[in-house]
Amino acid sequence: MPHADQYRTTTKDAPVNHPGAPRPNHVRPASLVDLATRLGAEPPADGAATGITHDSRAVRAGDVYAALPGARFHGADFAAQAADLGAAAILTDPAGAERAAATGLPLLVTPDPRGSMGELAAEIYGHPGTDLLQIGITGTSGKTTTAYLVEGGLRGAGHHTGLIGTVEMRIGDERIKSERTTPEATDLQALLAVMRERGVDSVAMEVSSHALVLGRVDGCVFDIAVFNNLSPEHMEFHSGMEDYFQAKARLFTPERSRLGVVNFDDEYGRRLVAEAGVPITTFSAEGHPDADWRAENVEVGSHGSTFTVVSPKGERIRAEAPLPGPFNVANTLAAVVTLAVAGIDPQVAADGIAAVPGVPGRLERVDVGQPYLAVVDYAHKTDAVESVLRSLRKVTRGKVHVVLGCGGDRDQSKRPSMGAAAARLADTAVLTSDNPRSEDPLAILAAMLAGAAEVPIHERGDVLVDADRAAAIASVVSRAGEGDTVLIAGKGHEQGQDIAGVVRAFDDRQVLREAIERSCRRATGDTGTTENTGPARHTGTTESPGQG
């Protein structure tokens, strides 16, 4: 039998929410009459709510169950299940009202229940965000890294922090696996309430374009909104770059934020400065004199970069990007400026950021003593692939080898350009499967190979094709020599590979580590007795791609 979460209006980037989403222990009951009044709906006779969810499986006693319309099912089809689990009322639209009424539960009927869900959740949980310093980070690339850096700077300044993003959610030191970049509104408000309950005072959150369009951050007003950059992504969801930009720009309106921090080096960032509805502070990692904050004396290294942050008052702050690459100078500068705008001493912020040990799946090093650099990165779009390869080239004295794939059931237009980027910028490019999902892996590879073939032969390195990702990783490891760099791109922190609807355990970091260990054993003549050349197997759950 299908579950209620199967009707949700969303994309395949957004896997279902599970009943284990954190909830606060103590919630003051909210009057259903008051909730109806806020909605402009006909008030029920009586009753109170202590929670809200859009997932019929996750209903707890006292919840409002949000029965939303969807492409395949209507949430009202699962109203009986919600009632059996103890729902106190049902939020739905006129189309679902008759089915919901059959449960005998009080109804909150409104034409747009999804559009009301976030505000209702904030009301039920006592507007938890108002008690937290909320920092929302958007853009195409760098959201995850910047969120981790902001959180590190907050911790360095003595704050009790929360983190919400693609890789994980953190409440203090507790880690919770993320199901998507930005949680659904019902889960998000509950999570903020849990953070408040446990003493968190500041939260850094990734905010995807999906979240802004689908109302997941409804009920939030961020103290500071951050814009990193914009490049083509999620064109299967957006009608084009203008639609994508307008989705991001929603974060920089009085309904969603109070202040903005924007990358002046990005063309869409400069446009946002002119069009934003909130006061904006700009930064430039390229040292643009018209930016409010800028980076100078940048020295890029294989483990990170050092630079000087120059403030609007001419203060000079020593800063260190804890990850390599010029783009991480920009991410680090964004974090320093954001925290300065939040009232934190910029040198204290910079020192806290420099102490961040790394970000899962973002230029994450895999080191077993091999004489070359091996990293795993989430780069899964053309601009990101180009940026990371150019950055690694600058710190590599030997050759650069890359493994790259493109996801199935996603924007197909980027596949040729990603293949071309790998062919042009690496000495060895092995094109392989990422998450083929329902598509034919060979068809995806054909599109990537066609792009690579367009690169003039004198401008491209060796291009190989192997649909088996583990074999592709082993292939580049076998080619790597002293002073080289191996990059495994596309999946980053993910721990699963989706092939024809079956998700099998697959972690690029572990598969790369095992390939290097096998290679090292062969080099020393110690092949062992149980060598396994197949992909690594894991018992952990899988994670899904984030949203830009």
XYZ file of C-alpha atoms in Angstrom, residues 2-535:
534
model
C 1.408 3.432 -0.791
C 2.149 5.820 2.043
C 1.011 9.401 2.360
C 4.428 10.792 1.539
C 4.139 9.380 -1.989
C 1.642 12.042 -2.986
C 3.908 14.994 -2.183
C 4.507 17.572 -4.889
C 8.281 17.412 -5.108
C 11.127 16.145 -7.274
C 13.108 12.941 -7.350
C 15.876 14.810 -5.546
C 13.647 14.757 -2.496
C 13.353 11.337 -0.866
C 10.637 10.670 1.643
C 10.753 11.854 5.223
C 10.756 9.156 7.857
C 8.921 8.906 11.170
C 12.203 9.362 13.054
C 12.455 13.111 12.378
C 13.293 14.801 15.718
C 10.492 16.435 17.699
C 10.622 18.609 20.826
C 9.668 16.986 24.114
C 7.557 19.849 25.365
C 5.037 21.767 23.262
C 2.350 24.086 24.601
C -0.969 22.978 23.051
C -2.166 25.295 20.279
C -5.907 25.916 20.011
C -7.421 24.599 16.786
C -9.742 27.618 16.823
C -6.730 29.950 16.893
C -5.029 27.972 14.115
C -8.164 28.151 11.968
C -8.368 31.904 12.554
C -4.767 32.304 11.339
C -5.646 30.332 8.218
C -8.861 32.214 7.593
C -10.617 28.855 7.759
C -13.881 27.930 9.397
C -12.990 27.131 13.010
C -13.745 23.670 14.418
C -15.772 23.320 17.592
C -12.846 22.668 19.890
C -9.508 20.902 20.294
C -5.762 21.560 20.446
C -2.614 20.462 18.601
C 0.878 19.680 19.868
C 2.540 18.847 16.570
C 2.153 18.735 12.804
C 3.327 16.408 10.037
C 2.717 15.858 6.325
C 3.621 12.144 6.562
C 0.791 9.835 7.636
C 3.312 7.318 9.012
C 4.895 9.930 11.271
C 1.675 11.078 12.970
C 1.812 11.254 16.754
C -1.033 11.794 19.201
C -2.084 15.441 19.094
C -0.732 16.157 15.580
C -2.330 18.117 12.804
C -2.005 15.891 9.753
C -1.400 17.962 6.616
C -3.197 16.119 3.810
C -1.780 17.729 0.685
C -2.752 17.282 -2.971
C -0.217 15.563 -5.193
C 0.313 14.257 -8.687
C -0.454 10.590 -7.854
C -2.320 10.609 -4.551
C -4.068 13.020 -2.271
C -3.021 13.074 1.351
C -6.663 12.750 2.336
C -6.476 9.164 1.056
C -4.391 8.438 4.168
C -6.494 10.386 6.659
C -7.781 7.192 8.300
C -4.212 6.064 8.934
C -3.467 9.442 10.539
C -6.584 9.217 12.661
C -5.658 5.747 13.881
C -2.275 7.094 15.016
C -3.909 9.812 17.091
C -4.153 12.874 14.858
C -6.013 15.765 16.466
C -7.096 17.442 13.220
C -6.550 17.403 9.466
C -5.283 20.310 7.366
C -6.398 19.909 3.757
C -7.904 21.604 0.715
C -11.548 21.481 -0.469
C -10.737 18.533 -2.735
C -9.626 16.453 0.251
C -12.204 17.696 2.744
C -14.870 15.044 2.119
C -12.458 12.124 2.503
C -10.861 13.737 5.575
C -14.270 14.412 7.136
C -15.009 10.673 7.099
C -12.534 10.285 9.976
C -14.663 12.465 12.244
C -11.635 14.606 13.080
C -11.780 18.426 13.100
C -10.862 19.922 9.729
C -8.787 22.968 8.825
C -9.728 23.586 5.189
C -7.810 26.111 3.094
C -7.269 26.465 -0.677
C -3.474 26.119 -0.312
C -2.580 23.827 2.579
C 1.053 23.502 1.460
C 1.402 27.268 1.460
C -0.020 27.399 4.993
C 1.904 24.463 6.444
C 5.117 26.289 7.387
C 3.416 29.148 9.182
C 1.125 26.696 10.962
C 4.106 24.590 12.056
C 5.894 27.695 13.365
C 2.788 28.632 15.341
C 2.344 25.150 16.811
C 5.987 24.922 17.911
C 6.053 28.442 19.327
C 8.028 30.163 16.550
C 11.342 28.554 17.600
C 13.405 30.394 14.998
C 12.870 33.711 16.742
C 15.005 32.465 19.640
C 17.898 31.447 17.372
C 20.426 33.296 15.247
C 19.368 31.875 11.860
C 21.809 31.979 8.957
C 20.513 30.688 5.599
C 22.945 29.910 2.785
C 21.925 29.559 -0.847
C 23.592 29.373 -4.260
C 24.546 26.612 -6.665
C 27.950 25.580 -5.318
C 29.475 25.918 -1.881
C 26.354 25.849 0.303
C 27.462 22.831 2.307
C 31.040 23.995 2.784
C 29.981 27.507 3.757
C 27.456 26.149 6.261
C 30.143 24.050 7.944
C 32.534 27.012 7.999
C 29.886 29.331 9.455
C 29.102 26.751 12.116
C 32.816 26.416 12.903
C 33.136 30.170 13.290
C 30.095 30.269 15.556
C 31.559 27.526 17.733
C 34.865 29.359 17.862
C 32.990 32.393 19.185
C 31.407 30.331 21.965
C 27.976 29.731 20.454
C 25.956 26.543 20.882
C 25.242 25.569 17.300
C 22.970 23.679 14.988
C 23.565 22.709 11.359
C 21.029 21.775 8.677
C 22.155 20.686 5.232
C 22.805 18.141 2.533
C 25.169 15.872 4.453
C 23.654 15.892 7.917
C 21.780 17.786 10.598
C 23.591 18.554 13.849
C 22.113 19.541 17.173
C 25.176 20.458 19.183
C 27.362 17.354 18.825
C 24.490 15.023 17.864
C 24.449 14.065 14.191
C 21.332 13.071 12.265
C 21.322 11.830 8.667
C 19.754 14.290 6.247
C 17.063 13.215 3.803
C 17.341 16.352 1.693
C 19.185 19.672 1.669
C 16.386 21.572 3.435
C 13.765 19.626 5.442
C 10.046 19.932 4.744
C 8.445 22.803 6.667
C 6.804 20.574 9.283
C 10.094 18.805 10.059
C 12.133 22.009 9.906
C 10.069 23.844 12.512
C 10.107 20.786 14.770
C 13.891 20.560 14.379
C 14.325 24.233 15.278
C 12.160 23.634 18.338
C 14.378 20.700 19.357
C 17.449 22.888 18.937
C 15.949 25.596 21.127
C 14.956 22.998 23.723
C 18.523 21.665 23.878
C 20.202 25.029 24.282
C 21.248 25.778 20.713
C 21.423 29.522 20.093
C 22.607 29.672 16.464
C 21.938 27.613 13.351
C 23.572 27.520 9.920
C 21.234 26.150 7.259
C 21.498 25.367 3.567
C 18.497 26.729 1.679
C 17.864 25.123 -1.713
C 15.856 26.584 -4.552
C 13.439 23.671 -4.118
C 12.945 24.720 -0.496
C 12.135 28.279 -1.506
C 9.724 27.277 -4.276
C 8.001 24.483 -2.344
C 7.611 26.471 0.867
C 9.927 24.414 3.063
C 11.313 27.526 4.769
C 7.899 29.120 5.227
C 7.718 30.231 8.840
C 11.419 31.219 8.856
C 12.849 34.718 8.725
C 16.631 34.404 8.570
C 18.731 36.934 10.412
C 21.266 36.712 7.585
C 20.850 35.258 4.099
C 23.996 34.331 2.149
C 24.388 34.039 -1.638
C 27.440 32.200 -2.998
C 26.970 31.942 -6.773
C 24.634 30.745 -9.504
C 25.291 28.452 -12.459
C 23.057 26.067 -14.461
C 21.650 23.303 -12.253
C 18.303 21.633 -11.634
C 17.027 22.602 -15.055
C 14.706 19.592 -14.796
C 12.953 21.534 -12.014
C 13.378 25.142 -13.154
C 12.262 26.442 -16.558
C 15.587 28.223 -17.080
C 18.237 30.361 -15.402
C 15.857 33.280 -14.867
C 13.424 31.032 -13.017
C 16.332 29.579 -11.011
C 17.585 33.071 -10.096
C 14.132 34.264 -9.090
C 13.773 31.226 -6.813
C 17.041 32.075 -5.069
C 16.151 35.764 -4.881
C 13.112 34.926 -2.739
C 15.482 34.438 0.182
C 16.519 38.096 -0.011
C 13.090 39.587 0.667
C 11.729 40.914 3.976
C 9.477 37.846 4.238
C 12.515 35.559 4.371
C 15.478 37.524 5.779
C 16.624 40.692 7.515
C 20.129 41.123 6.034
C 21.981 39.684 3.055
C 25.616 38.755 2.336
C 26.323 38.417 -1.385
C 29.278 37.330 -3.539
C 30.178 40.365 -5.658
C 32.359 38.256 -7.982
C 29.319 36.395 -9.329
C 27.280 38.057 -12.080
C 24.007 36.959 -10.499
C 25.313 38.170 -7.164
C 25.852 41.645 -8.579
C 22.323 41.560 -9.968
C 20.991 40.470 -6.596
C 22.689 43.455 -4.941
C 20.577 45.741 -7.119
C 17.321 43.809 -6.773
C 17.315 42.489 -3.190
C 14.660 43.732 -0.812
C 16.927 43.713 2.261
C 20.210 45.520 3.098
C 23.162 43.781 1.440
C 26.836 43.435 2.395
C 29.123 42.276 -0.433
C 32.375 40.333 -0.501
C 34.952 39.591 -3.189
C 37.505 36.784 -3.063
C 38.999 38.319 -6.217
C 39.711 41.574 -4.380
C 37.247 43.770 -6.274
C 37.565 47.307 -4.893
C 33.812 47.949 -5.055
C 33.012 45.102 -2.660
C 32.490 45.877 1.024
C 34.838 43.072 2.116
C 37.621 41.586 0.016
C 40.449 39.056 0.082
C 44.060 40.013 -0.509
C 47.423 38.208 -0.495
C 45.834 34.883 -1.360
C 48.206 31.904 -1.257
C 46.632 28.667 -2.472
C 48.050 25.346 -1.247
C 47.254 21.660 -1.598
C 45.702 21.489 1.876
C 44.135 24.942 2.060
C 44.793 28.613 1.459
C 45.842 31.626 3.479
C 44.750 35.177 2.793
C 44.011 38.546 4.336
C 40.452 39.762 4.814
C 40.071 43.514 4.407
C 37.009 45.009 6.091
C 35.071 48.141 5.045
C 36.951 50.002 7.798
C 40.322 48.849 6.497
C 40.863 46.252 9.226
C 43.090 43.374 8.134
C 42.173 39.916 9.378
C 44.346 36.822 9.028
C 42.312 34.006 7.508
C 42.842 30.416 6.442
C 40.600 28.346 4.212
C 40.738 24.811 5.657
C 40.072 23.275 2.214
C 42.090 23.803 -0.987
C 41.029 25.756 -4.053
C 40.222 29.396 -4.874
C 36.493 28.642 -4.555
C 37.105 27.729 -0.922
C 38.726 31.117 -0.408
C 35.363 32.513 -1.527
C 33.465 30.153 0.791
C 35.713 31.056 3.711
C 35.420 34.777 3.024
C 31.630 34.407 2.844
C 31.647 32.765 6.265
C 33.902 35.418 7.833
C 31.778 38.256 6.464
C 28.525 36.589 7.503
C 29.722 36.180 11.062
C 31.034 39.737 11.148
C 27.613 40.971 10.000
C 26.147 38.858 12.824
C 28.238 40.857 15.299
C 31.099 38.421 15.863
C 34.669 39.716 15.912
C 35.986 38.823 12.428
C 39.356 37.572 13.709
C 37.608 35.304 16.212
C 35.365 34.098 13.391
C 38.329 33.504 11.062
C 40.183 31.518 13.716
C 37.152 29.331 14.358
C 36.728 28.714 10.634
C 40.400 27.783 10.219
C 39.942 25.093 12.872
C 37.195 23.270 10.918
C 38.683 19.804 10.245
C 37.030 19.423 6.839
C 33.680 18.904 5.188
C 32.437 15.401 4.304
C 32.777 14.738 0.580
C 34.099 18.204 -0.252
C 37.700 17.804 -1.437
C 37.953 15.177 1.275
C 41.408 13.608 1.358
C 41.894 9.850 1.346
C 45.393 9.130 2.594
C 46.920 5.721 3.320
C 50.495 6.845 2.762
C 50.435 6.883 -1.041
C 52.844 9.285 -2.811
C 50.043 11.274 -4.476
C 47.020 13.320 -3.480
C 43.664 11.511 -3.555
C 40.428 13.410 -2.944
C 36.678 12.866 -3.185
C 34.438 15.786 -4.121
C 30.733 16.384 -4.667
C 31.280 18.344 -7.915
C 28.396 17.208 -10.125
C 27.849 20.089 -12.543
C 30.041 21.618 -15.225
C 31.153 24.771 -13.418
C 32.003 22.838 -10.269
C 33.954 20.182 -12.181
C 35.917 22.856 -14.036
C 36.605 24.778 -10.847
C 37.844 21.822 -8.830
C 40.030 20.505 -11.666
C 41.630 23.924 -12.243
C 42.226 24.279 -8.517
C 43.838 20.866 -8.211
C 45.984 21.505 -11.288
C 47.517 24.524 -9.527
C 48.724 22.412 -6.615
C 49.753 19.302 -8.608
C 53.304 18.907 -9.933
C 52.460 15.684 -11.749
C 49.339 14.545 -13.566
C 45.650 14.931 -12.693
C 43.356 11.898 -13.015
C 39.585 12.165 -12.615
C 36.647 9.772 -12.369
C 33.348 11.410 -13.278
C 29.751 10.418 -13.963
C 26.397 12.133 -14.450
C 23.234 11.273 -12.552
C 20.238 9.742 -14.275
C 16.771 11.336 -14.226
C 18.415 14.759 -13.932
C 19.319 17.643 -16.224
C 20.580 15.946 -19.400
C 21.929 19.126 -20.989
C 24.994 19.250 -18.732
C 26.304 15.785 -19.653
C 28.292 16.714 -22.790
C 29.821 19.784 -21.127
C 30.828 17.765 -18.054
C 32.480 15.158 -20.274
C 34.260 17.916 -22.167
C 35.472 19.575 -18.960
C 36.965 16.328 -17.677
C 38.630 15.601 -21.026
C 40.089 19.093 -21.349
C 41.314 19.646 -17.806
C 42.578 16.205 -16.710
C 45.425 14.058 -17.986
C 43.193 11.019 -17.521
C 39.413 11.179 -17.492
C 37.510 7.977 -16.770
C 33.819 8.465 -17.519
C 31.643 6.193 -15.412
C 28.268 5.799 -13.724
C 27.122 8.114 -10.961
C 23.534 7.261 -9.945
C 21.954 6.074 -13.223
C 18.587 5.654 -11.487
C 16.002 4.623 -14.108
C 18.156 5.540 -17.127
C 20.446 3.319 -19.183
C 23.985 3.959 -17.845
C 25.452 3.531 -21.323
C 23.176 6.222 -22.744
C 24.389 8.662 -20.082
C 27.989 7.754 -20.850
C 27.408 8.194 -24.572
C 26.298 11.785 -23.985
C 29.353 12.496 -21.831
C 31.656 10.861 -24.361
C 30.150 12.913 -27.177
C 31.092 16.065 -25.287
C 34.602 14.805 -24.645
C 35.008 13.983 -28.340
C 34.316 17.619 -29.217
C 37.515 18.676 -27.448
C 40.366 18.912 -30.004
C 42.683 15.960 -29.607
C 45.681 18.157 -28.801
C 43.727 19.750 -25.927
C 42.455 16.618 -24.216
C 43.978 13.920 -22.086
C 43.281 10.218 -22.186
C 39.545 9.518 -22.087
C 38.356 6.103 -20.919
C 34.851 4.739 -20.347
C 33.879 2.172 -17.724
C 30.306 1.920 -16.459
C 31.496 0.102 -13.321
C 32.338 2.892 -10.886
C 34.534 0.725 -8.643
C 36.535 -0.438 -11.672
C 36.842 3.167 -12.889
C 38.253 4.221 -9.521
C 40.719 1.326 -9.563
C 41.734 2.376 -13.077
C 42.830 5.898 -12.143
C 44.570 4.632 -9.008
C 46.623 2.261 -11.172
C 47.754 5.236 -13.271
C 48.662 7.541 -10.388
C 52.314 8.213 -9.674
C 54.325 10.323 -7.297
C 53.199 13.950 -7.299
C 49.936 13.208 -9.135
C 46.372 13.949 -8.026
C 43.402 11.566 -8.166
C 39.934 13.137 -8.030
C 36.768 11.064 -7.653
C 33.986 13.522 -8.475
C 30.221 13.648 -8.361
C 28.993 11.725 -5.320
C 31.033 13.156 -2.473
C 29.515 12.184 0.877
C 26.858 9.866 -0.578
C 26.914 6.299 0.643
C 24.759 4.635 -1.990
C 24.470 4.161 -5.746
C 21.014 4.059 -7.347
C 20.868 1.674 -10.315
C 17.469 0.803 -11.791
C 15.685 1.732 -8.594
C 17.910 -0.380 -6.350
C 20.228 1.531 -4.017
C 23.305 -0.473 -3.156
C 25.907 0.585 -0.627
C 28.683 2.559 -2.312
C 30.952 5.164 -0.715
C 33.536 6.754 -3.031
C 35.816 7.403 -0.071
C 35.915 3.776 1.025
C 36.130 2.383 -2.509
C 39.015 4.766 -3.255
C 40.769 3.854 -0.010
C 40.499 0.141 -0.764
C 41.757 0.656 -4.319
C 44.797 2.561 -3.048
C 45.495 -0.095 -0.417
C 45.360 -2.843 -3.059
C 47.645 -0.830 -5.309
C 50.124 -0.293 -2.483
C 50.121 -3.995 -1.638
C 50.813 -4.888 -5.253
C 53.627 -2.346 -5.376
C 55.300 -3.997 -2.374
C 54.567 -7.535 -3.546
C 52.114 -8.144 -0.676
C 48.900 -9.116 -2.455
C 47.363 -10.819 0.572
C 45.082 -13.823 0.378
C 41.636 -12.251 0.335
C 41.930 -9.435 -2.157
C 38.536 -8.094 -3.170
C 38.361 -6.135 -6.393
C 34.640 -5.426 -6.175
C 32.969 -2.386 -4.683
